[in-house]
CSV table of C-alpha atoms in Angstrom, one decimal:
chain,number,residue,atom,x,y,z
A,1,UNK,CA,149.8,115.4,-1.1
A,2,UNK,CA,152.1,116.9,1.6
A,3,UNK,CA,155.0,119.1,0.8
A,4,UNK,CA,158.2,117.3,-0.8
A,5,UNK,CA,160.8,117.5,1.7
A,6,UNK,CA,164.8,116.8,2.2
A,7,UNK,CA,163.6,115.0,5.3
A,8,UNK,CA,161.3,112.9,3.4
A,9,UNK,CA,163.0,111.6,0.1
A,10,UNK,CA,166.0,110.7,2.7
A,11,UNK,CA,163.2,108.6,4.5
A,12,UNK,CA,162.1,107.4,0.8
A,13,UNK,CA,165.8,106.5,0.5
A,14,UNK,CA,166.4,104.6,3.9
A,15,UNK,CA,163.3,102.6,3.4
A,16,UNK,CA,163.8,101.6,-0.4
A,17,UNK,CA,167.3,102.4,-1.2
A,18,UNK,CA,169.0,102.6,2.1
A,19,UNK,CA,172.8,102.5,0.1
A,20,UNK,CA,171.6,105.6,-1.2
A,21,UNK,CA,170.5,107.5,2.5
A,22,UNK,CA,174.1,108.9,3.4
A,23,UNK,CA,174.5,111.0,0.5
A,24,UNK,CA,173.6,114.6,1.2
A,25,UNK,CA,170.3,115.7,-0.3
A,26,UNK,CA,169.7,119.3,-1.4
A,27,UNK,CA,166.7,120.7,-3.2
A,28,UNK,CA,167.7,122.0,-6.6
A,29,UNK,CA,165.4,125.3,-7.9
A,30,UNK,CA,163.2,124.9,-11.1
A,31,UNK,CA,161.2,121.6,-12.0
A,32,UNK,CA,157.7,121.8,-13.3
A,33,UNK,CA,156.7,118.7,-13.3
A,34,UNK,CA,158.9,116.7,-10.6
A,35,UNK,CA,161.2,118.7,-8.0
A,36,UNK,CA,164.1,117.7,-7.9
A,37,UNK,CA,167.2,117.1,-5.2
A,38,UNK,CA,170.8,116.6,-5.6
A,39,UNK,CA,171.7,113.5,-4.3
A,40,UNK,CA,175.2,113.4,-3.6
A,41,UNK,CA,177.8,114.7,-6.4
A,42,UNK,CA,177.0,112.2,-9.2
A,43,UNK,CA,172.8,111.5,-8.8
A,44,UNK,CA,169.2,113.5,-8.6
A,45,UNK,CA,165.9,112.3,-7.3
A,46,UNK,CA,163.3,113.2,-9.2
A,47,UNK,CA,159.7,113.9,-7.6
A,48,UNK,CA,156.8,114.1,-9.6
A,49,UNK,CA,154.6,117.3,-7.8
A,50,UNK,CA,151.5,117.2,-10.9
A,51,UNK,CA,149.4,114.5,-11.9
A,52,UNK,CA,151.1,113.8,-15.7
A,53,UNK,CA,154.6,114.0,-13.9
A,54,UNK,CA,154.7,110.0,-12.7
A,55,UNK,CA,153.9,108.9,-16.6
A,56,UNK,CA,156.9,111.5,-17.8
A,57,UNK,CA,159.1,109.4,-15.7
A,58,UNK,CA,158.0,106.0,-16.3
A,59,UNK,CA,158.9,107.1,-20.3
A,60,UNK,CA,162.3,108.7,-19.2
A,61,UNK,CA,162.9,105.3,-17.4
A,62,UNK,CA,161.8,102.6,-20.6
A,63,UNK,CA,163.6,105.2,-23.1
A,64,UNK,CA,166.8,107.4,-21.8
A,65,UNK,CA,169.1,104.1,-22.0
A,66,UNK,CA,168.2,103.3,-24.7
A,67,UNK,CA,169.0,106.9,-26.3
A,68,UNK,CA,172.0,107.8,-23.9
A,69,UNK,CA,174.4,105.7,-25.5
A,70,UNK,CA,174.9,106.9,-28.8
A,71,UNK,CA,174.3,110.9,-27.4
A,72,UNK,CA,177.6,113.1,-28.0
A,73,UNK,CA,176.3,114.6,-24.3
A,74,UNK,CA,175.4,113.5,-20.9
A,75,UNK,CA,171.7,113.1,-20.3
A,76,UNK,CA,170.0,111.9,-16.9
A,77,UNK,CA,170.1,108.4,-16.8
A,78,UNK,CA,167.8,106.4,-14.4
A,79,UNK,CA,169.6,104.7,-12.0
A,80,UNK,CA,166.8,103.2,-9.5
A,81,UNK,CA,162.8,103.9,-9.1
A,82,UNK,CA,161.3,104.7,-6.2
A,83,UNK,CA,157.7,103.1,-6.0
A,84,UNK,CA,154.9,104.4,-4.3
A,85,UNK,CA,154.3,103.8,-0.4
A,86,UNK,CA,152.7,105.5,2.4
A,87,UNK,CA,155.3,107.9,2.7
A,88,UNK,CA,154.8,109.1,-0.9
A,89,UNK,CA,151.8,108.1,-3.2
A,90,UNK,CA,153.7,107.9,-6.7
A,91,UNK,CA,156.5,106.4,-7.9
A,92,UNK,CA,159.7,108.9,-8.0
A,93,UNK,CA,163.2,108.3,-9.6
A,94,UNK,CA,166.7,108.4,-9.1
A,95,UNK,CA,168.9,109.9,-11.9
A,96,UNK,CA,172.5,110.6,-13.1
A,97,UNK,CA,173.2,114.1,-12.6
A,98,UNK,CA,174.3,116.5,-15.1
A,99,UNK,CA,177.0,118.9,-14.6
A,100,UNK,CA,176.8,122.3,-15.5
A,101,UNK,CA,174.8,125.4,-15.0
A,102,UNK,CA,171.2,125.3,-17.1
A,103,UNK,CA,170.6,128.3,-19.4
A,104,UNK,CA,168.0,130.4,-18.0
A,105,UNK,CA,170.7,131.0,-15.0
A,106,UNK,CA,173.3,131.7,-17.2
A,107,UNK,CA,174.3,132.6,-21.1
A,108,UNK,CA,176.3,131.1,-23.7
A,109,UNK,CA,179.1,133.2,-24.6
A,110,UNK,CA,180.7,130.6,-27.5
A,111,UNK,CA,177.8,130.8,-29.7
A,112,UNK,CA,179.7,129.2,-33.1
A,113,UNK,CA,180.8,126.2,-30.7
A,114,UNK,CA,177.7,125.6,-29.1
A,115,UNK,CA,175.8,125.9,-32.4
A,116,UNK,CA,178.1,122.4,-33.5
A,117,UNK,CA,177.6,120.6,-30.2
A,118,UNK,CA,174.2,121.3,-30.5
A,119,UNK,CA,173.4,119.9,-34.0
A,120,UNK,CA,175.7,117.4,-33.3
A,121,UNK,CA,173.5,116.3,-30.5
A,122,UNK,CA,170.2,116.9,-32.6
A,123,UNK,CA,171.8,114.9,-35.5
A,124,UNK,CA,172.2,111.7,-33.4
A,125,UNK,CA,169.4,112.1,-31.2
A,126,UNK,CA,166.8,112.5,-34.8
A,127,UNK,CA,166.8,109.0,-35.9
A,128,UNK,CA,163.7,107.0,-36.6
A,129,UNK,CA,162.5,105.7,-33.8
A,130,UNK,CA,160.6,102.5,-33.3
A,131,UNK,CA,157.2,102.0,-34.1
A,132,UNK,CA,156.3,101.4,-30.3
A,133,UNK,CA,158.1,104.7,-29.6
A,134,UNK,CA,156.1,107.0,-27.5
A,135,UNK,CA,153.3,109.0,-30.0
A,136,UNK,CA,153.1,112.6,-30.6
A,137,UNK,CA,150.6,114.3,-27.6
A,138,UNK,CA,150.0,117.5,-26.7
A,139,UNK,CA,153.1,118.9,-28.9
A,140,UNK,CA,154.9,118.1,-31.8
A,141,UNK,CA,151.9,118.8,-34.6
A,142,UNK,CA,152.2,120.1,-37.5
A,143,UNK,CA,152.1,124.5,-36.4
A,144,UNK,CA,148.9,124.4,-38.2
A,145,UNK,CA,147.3,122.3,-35.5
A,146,UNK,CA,148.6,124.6,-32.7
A,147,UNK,CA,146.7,127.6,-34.0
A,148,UNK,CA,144.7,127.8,-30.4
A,149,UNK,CA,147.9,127.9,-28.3
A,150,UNK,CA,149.7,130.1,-30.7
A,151,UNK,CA,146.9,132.8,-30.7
A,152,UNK,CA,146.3,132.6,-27.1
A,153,UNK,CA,150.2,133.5,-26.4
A,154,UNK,CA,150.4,136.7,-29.4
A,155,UNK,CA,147.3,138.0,-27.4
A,156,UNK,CA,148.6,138.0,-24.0
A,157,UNK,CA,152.1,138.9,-24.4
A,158,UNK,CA,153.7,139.8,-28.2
A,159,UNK,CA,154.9,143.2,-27.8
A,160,UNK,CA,152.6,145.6,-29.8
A,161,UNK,CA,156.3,147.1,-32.3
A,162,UNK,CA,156.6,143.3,-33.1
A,163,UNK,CA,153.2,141.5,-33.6
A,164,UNK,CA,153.2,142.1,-37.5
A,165,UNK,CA,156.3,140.3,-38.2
A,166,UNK,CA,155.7,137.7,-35.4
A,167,UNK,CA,152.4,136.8,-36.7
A,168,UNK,CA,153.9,137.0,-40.3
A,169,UNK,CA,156.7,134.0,-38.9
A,170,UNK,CA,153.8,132.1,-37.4
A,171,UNK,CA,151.8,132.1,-40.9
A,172,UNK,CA,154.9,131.1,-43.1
A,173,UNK,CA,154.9,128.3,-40.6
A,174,UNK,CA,151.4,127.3,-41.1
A,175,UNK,CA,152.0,127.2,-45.1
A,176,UNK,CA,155.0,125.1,-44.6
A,177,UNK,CA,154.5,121.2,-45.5
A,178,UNK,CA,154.6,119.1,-43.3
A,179,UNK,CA,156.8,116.5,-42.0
A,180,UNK,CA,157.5,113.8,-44.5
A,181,UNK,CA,159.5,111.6,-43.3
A,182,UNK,CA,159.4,108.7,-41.1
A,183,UNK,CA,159.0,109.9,-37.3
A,184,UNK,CA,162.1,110.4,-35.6
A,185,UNK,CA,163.1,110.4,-31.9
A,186,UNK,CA,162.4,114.5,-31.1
A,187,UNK,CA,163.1,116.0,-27.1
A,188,UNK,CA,160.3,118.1,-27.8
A,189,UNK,CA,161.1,120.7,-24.6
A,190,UNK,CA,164.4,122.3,-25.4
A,191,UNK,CA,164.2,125.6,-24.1
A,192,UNK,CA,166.5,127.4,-21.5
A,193,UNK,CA,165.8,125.4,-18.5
A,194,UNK,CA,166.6,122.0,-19.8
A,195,UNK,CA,170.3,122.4,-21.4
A,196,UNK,CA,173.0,123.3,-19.4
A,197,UNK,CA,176.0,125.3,-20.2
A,198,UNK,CA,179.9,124.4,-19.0
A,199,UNK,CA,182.5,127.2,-20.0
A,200,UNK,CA,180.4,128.9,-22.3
A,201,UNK,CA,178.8,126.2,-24.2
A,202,UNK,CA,176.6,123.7,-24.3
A,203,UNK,CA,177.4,120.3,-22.0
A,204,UNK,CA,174.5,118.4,-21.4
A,205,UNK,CA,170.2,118.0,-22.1
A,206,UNK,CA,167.7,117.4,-19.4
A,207,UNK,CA,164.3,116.5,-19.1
A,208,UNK,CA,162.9,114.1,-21.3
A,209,UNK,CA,159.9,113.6,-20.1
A,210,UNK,CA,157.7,115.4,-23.3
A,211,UNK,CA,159.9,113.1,-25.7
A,212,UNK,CA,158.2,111.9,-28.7
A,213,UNK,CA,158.7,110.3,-32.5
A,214,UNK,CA,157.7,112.7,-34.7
A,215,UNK,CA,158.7,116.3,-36.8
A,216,UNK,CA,162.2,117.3,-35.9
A,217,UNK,CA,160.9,120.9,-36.3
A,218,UNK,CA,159.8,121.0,-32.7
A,219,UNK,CA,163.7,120.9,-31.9
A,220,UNK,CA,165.2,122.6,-34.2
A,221,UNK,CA,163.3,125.6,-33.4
A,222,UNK,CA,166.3,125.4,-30.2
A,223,UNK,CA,168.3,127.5,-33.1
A,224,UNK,CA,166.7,130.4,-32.1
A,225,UNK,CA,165.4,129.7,-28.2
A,226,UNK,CA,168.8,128.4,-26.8
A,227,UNK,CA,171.4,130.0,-29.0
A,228,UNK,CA,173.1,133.5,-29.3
A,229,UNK,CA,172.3,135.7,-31.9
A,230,UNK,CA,173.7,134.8,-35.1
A,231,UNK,CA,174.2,131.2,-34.6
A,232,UNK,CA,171.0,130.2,-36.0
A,233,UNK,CA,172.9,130.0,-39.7
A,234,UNK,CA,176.1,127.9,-38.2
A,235,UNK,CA,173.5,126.0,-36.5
A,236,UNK,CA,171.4,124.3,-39.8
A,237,UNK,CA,174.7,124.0,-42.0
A,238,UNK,CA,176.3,122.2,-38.9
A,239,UNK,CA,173.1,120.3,-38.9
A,240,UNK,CA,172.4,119.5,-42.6
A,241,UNK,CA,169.5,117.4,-42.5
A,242,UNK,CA,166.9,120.5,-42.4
A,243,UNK,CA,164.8,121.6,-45.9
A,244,UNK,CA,163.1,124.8,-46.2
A,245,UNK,CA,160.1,123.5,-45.0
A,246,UNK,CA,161.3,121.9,-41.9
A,247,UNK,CA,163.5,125.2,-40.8
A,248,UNK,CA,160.2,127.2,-41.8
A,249,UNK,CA,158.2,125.3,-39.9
A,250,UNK,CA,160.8,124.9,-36.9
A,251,UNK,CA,160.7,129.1,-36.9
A,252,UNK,CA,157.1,129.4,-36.2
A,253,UNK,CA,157.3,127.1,-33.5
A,254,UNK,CA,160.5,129.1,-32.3
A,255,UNK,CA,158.1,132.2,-32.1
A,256,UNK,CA,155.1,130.3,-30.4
A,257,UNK,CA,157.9,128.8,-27.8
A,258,UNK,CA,159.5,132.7,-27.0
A,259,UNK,CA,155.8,133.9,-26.5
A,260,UNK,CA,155.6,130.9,-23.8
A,261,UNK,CA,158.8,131.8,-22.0
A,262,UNK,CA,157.6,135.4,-22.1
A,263,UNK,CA,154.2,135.0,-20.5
A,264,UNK,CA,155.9,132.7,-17.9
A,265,UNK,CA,158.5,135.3,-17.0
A,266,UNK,CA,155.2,137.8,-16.7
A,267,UNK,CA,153.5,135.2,-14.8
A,268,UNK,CA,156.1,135.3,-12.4
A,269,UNK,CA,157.1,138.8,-12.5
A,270,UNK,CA,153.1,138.8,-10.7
A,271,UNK,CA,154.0,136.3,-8.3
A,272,UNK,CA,151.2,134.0,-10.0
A,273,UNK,CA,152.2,130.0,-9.1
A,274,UNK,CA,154.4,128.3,-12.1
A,275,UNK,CA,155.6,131.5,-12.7
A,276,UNK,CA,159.4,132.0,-13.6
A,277,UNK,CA,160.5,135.7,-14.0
A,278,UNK,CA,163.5,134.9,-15.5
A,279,UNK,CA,162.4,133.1,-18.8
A,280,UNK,CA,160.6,136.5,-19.7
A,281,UNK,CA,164.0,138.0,-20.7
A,282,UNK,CA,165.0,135.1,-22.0
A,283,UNK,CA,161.8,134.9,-24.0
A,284,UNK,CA,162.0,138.3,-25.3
A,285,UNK,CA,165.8,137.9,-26.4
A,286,UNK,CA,165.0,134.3,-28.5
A,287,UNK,CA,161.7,136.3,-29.9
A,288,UNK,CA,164.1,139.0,-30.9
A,289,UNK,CA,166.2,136.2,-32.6
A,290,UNK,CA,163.6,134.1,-34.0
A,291,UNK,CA,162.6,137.8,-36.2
A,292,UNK,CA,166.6,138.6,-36.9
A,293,UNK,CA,168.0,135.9,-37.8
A,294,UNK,CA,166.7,134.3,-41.1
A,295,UNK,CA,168.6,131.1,-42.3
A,296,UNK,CA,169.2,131.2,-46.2
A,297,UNK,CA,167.2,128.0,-46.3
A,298,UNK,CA,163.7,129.6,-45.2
A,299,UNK,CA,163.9,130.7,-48.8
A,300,UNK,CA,163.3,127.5,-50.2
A,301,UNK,CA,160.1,125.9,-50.7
C-alpha cells in the first residue's frame, strides 16, 4: 500500500465526502494501528496502516455511540466511513476530535483530581455489556494466561535492582481469582497515549479499538500507568467497585503493561520501526509506581 498522505485522504474526501474537502488536514504524530489527521478544528480521519487496524474501526464504529452517551468524557465518535476504492484499499473513518494534549507528551500535575475523573469514567464505562458485545482476544485474560507475554517483557527490559519485586507483583497476580462477575464493557488499552490531559488532568479517552466485555482488571491497572504517584489509593476508593482480587490482579497487569511501554521506548531509543522513545520514561516511572504504591485492598483475599 502506498504511503498515507495529506494529499490523499483530501482526495478520499472530495471523492466520498466532498462537504468534508475544505477543512485543513494535518497529520497528527503517534497511531499504531491507523494514522491519523486532524480534520478541521472539531474531526480526525482515521487510517488504518496494519492488517487488524480496518476490523478495530469497524468495532469503534457499531460500539462508541452506543458507549459515548452515558461517558462523563469526550471519546471519538464516528461521524462518517470512508469505504475502500482505488485510491485506498480499506475502509478508513472520520471521527470527533478530542481536545487536549495525550499523556505521553505531557504529565498530569492534579493527580487527586484526575484520580476522580478517572474512576468516574471507569465506573460508567464498566457495566455489563451485551452478550453480542465484542469477546475477549488477544488481552483481557485472566494474568495467568499471559504468562508468555509477561516473561518475554521481564527478560528483555526489567531493570536488574527491581526484577525480584516485579516478578513478586506478577505472581500475586497469577494467585489472584479470577473475574467473577458478569463481563463488563473494559477499554482494554489505557496507557499514556490514549488519554489526554487539559489543565493538568484528565479530559478525554481515545482509541477504542482493543475494547472488549470482560475483567475490569485490564483497566484498572490505569491506576498505576496513567496516574501520578500516590493517586493509586484515591483512585480505588473513588472507584469502589474493586475487591482484593480484582486490584491484585489489575497490579500484575499494571507491571506487564510498564514493561511494554519500557521495551517500546528502548525500541525506539534504537531507531527500530514501532518504536516510541518516549513511553520508555513513562514506562519506567508507572513500573516505579506499580512497586510503590500498594492500595490497602491488595491485602484482602
Amino acid at each position: 500500500m502506498s504511503d498515507i498522505t495529506a494529499d490523499l485522504v483530501r482526495h478520499l474526501l472530495r471523492d466520498q465526502h466532498p462537504d468534508l474537502a475544505g477543512l485543513a488536514v494535518r497529520e497528527v504524530a503517534g497511531g499504531w494501528d491507523n494514522q491519523q489527521w486532524r480534520l478541521g478544528e472539531e474531526l480526525a480521519v482515521r487510517m488504518p496502516r496494519t492488517e487488524r487496524a480496518p476490523d478495530l474501526q469497524r468495532k469503534e464504529r457499531r460500539w462508541l455511540p452506543v458507549l459515548a452517551p452515558r461517558l462523563p468524557l469526550p471519546v471519538p465518535e464516528p461521524v462518517r466511513t470512508g469505504e475502500p476504492s482505488a485510491l485506498f484499499p480499506k475502509p478508513w473513518t472520520v471521527m470527533t476530535w478530542v481536545p487536549g494534549c495525550p499523556l505521553d507528551r505531557t504529565s498530569i500535575s492534579r493527580g487527586d483530581h484526575a484520580a476522580g475523573v478517572l474512576a468516574g469514567f471507569l465506573r460508567a464505562l464498566h457495566v455489563e455489556a451485551p452478550a453480542e458485545a465484542p469477546a475477549v482476544s488477544d488481552r483481557g485474560a485472566h494474568p495467568g494466561e499471559c504468562a508468555d507475554g509477561f516473561e518475554r517483557l521481564f527478560r528483555s527490559v526489567v531493570p536488574d535492582g527491581v526484577a525480584g519485586e516485579v516478578r513478586a507483583v506478577w505472581d500475586d497476580a497469577v494467585a489472584a481469582p479470577g473475574w467473577e462477575g458478569p463481563p463488563v464493557w473494559v477499554h482494554g488499552d489505557l496507557h499514556p497515549a490514549n488519554v489526554v490531559v487539559d489543565g493538568g488532568t484528565l479530559s478525554g479517552v481515545i482509541d477504542f479499538g482493543d475494547m472488549f466485555a470482560g475483567d475490569p482488571a485490564w483497566d484498572l491497572a490505569a491506576a498505576w500507568v496513567i496516574l501520578p504517584r500516590g493517586a493509586a489509593a484515591r483512585f480505588f476508593d473513588a472507584y469502589a467497585h474493586a475487591d482484593g482480587a480484582t486490584v491484585r490482579r489489575a497490579r500484575g497487569l499494571a507491571a506487564m503493561k510498564s514493561l511494554f511501554l519500557m521495551l517500546m521506548g528502548r525500541n525506539g531509543d534504537q531507531g527500530l520501526p514501532g518504536g516510541k522513545p518516549a513511553w520508555g520514561p513513562a514506562g519506567r516511572a508507572a513500573l516505579d509506581r506499580v512497586l510503590d504504591d500498594v492500595p490497602v485492598r491488595t491485602r484482602n483475599p
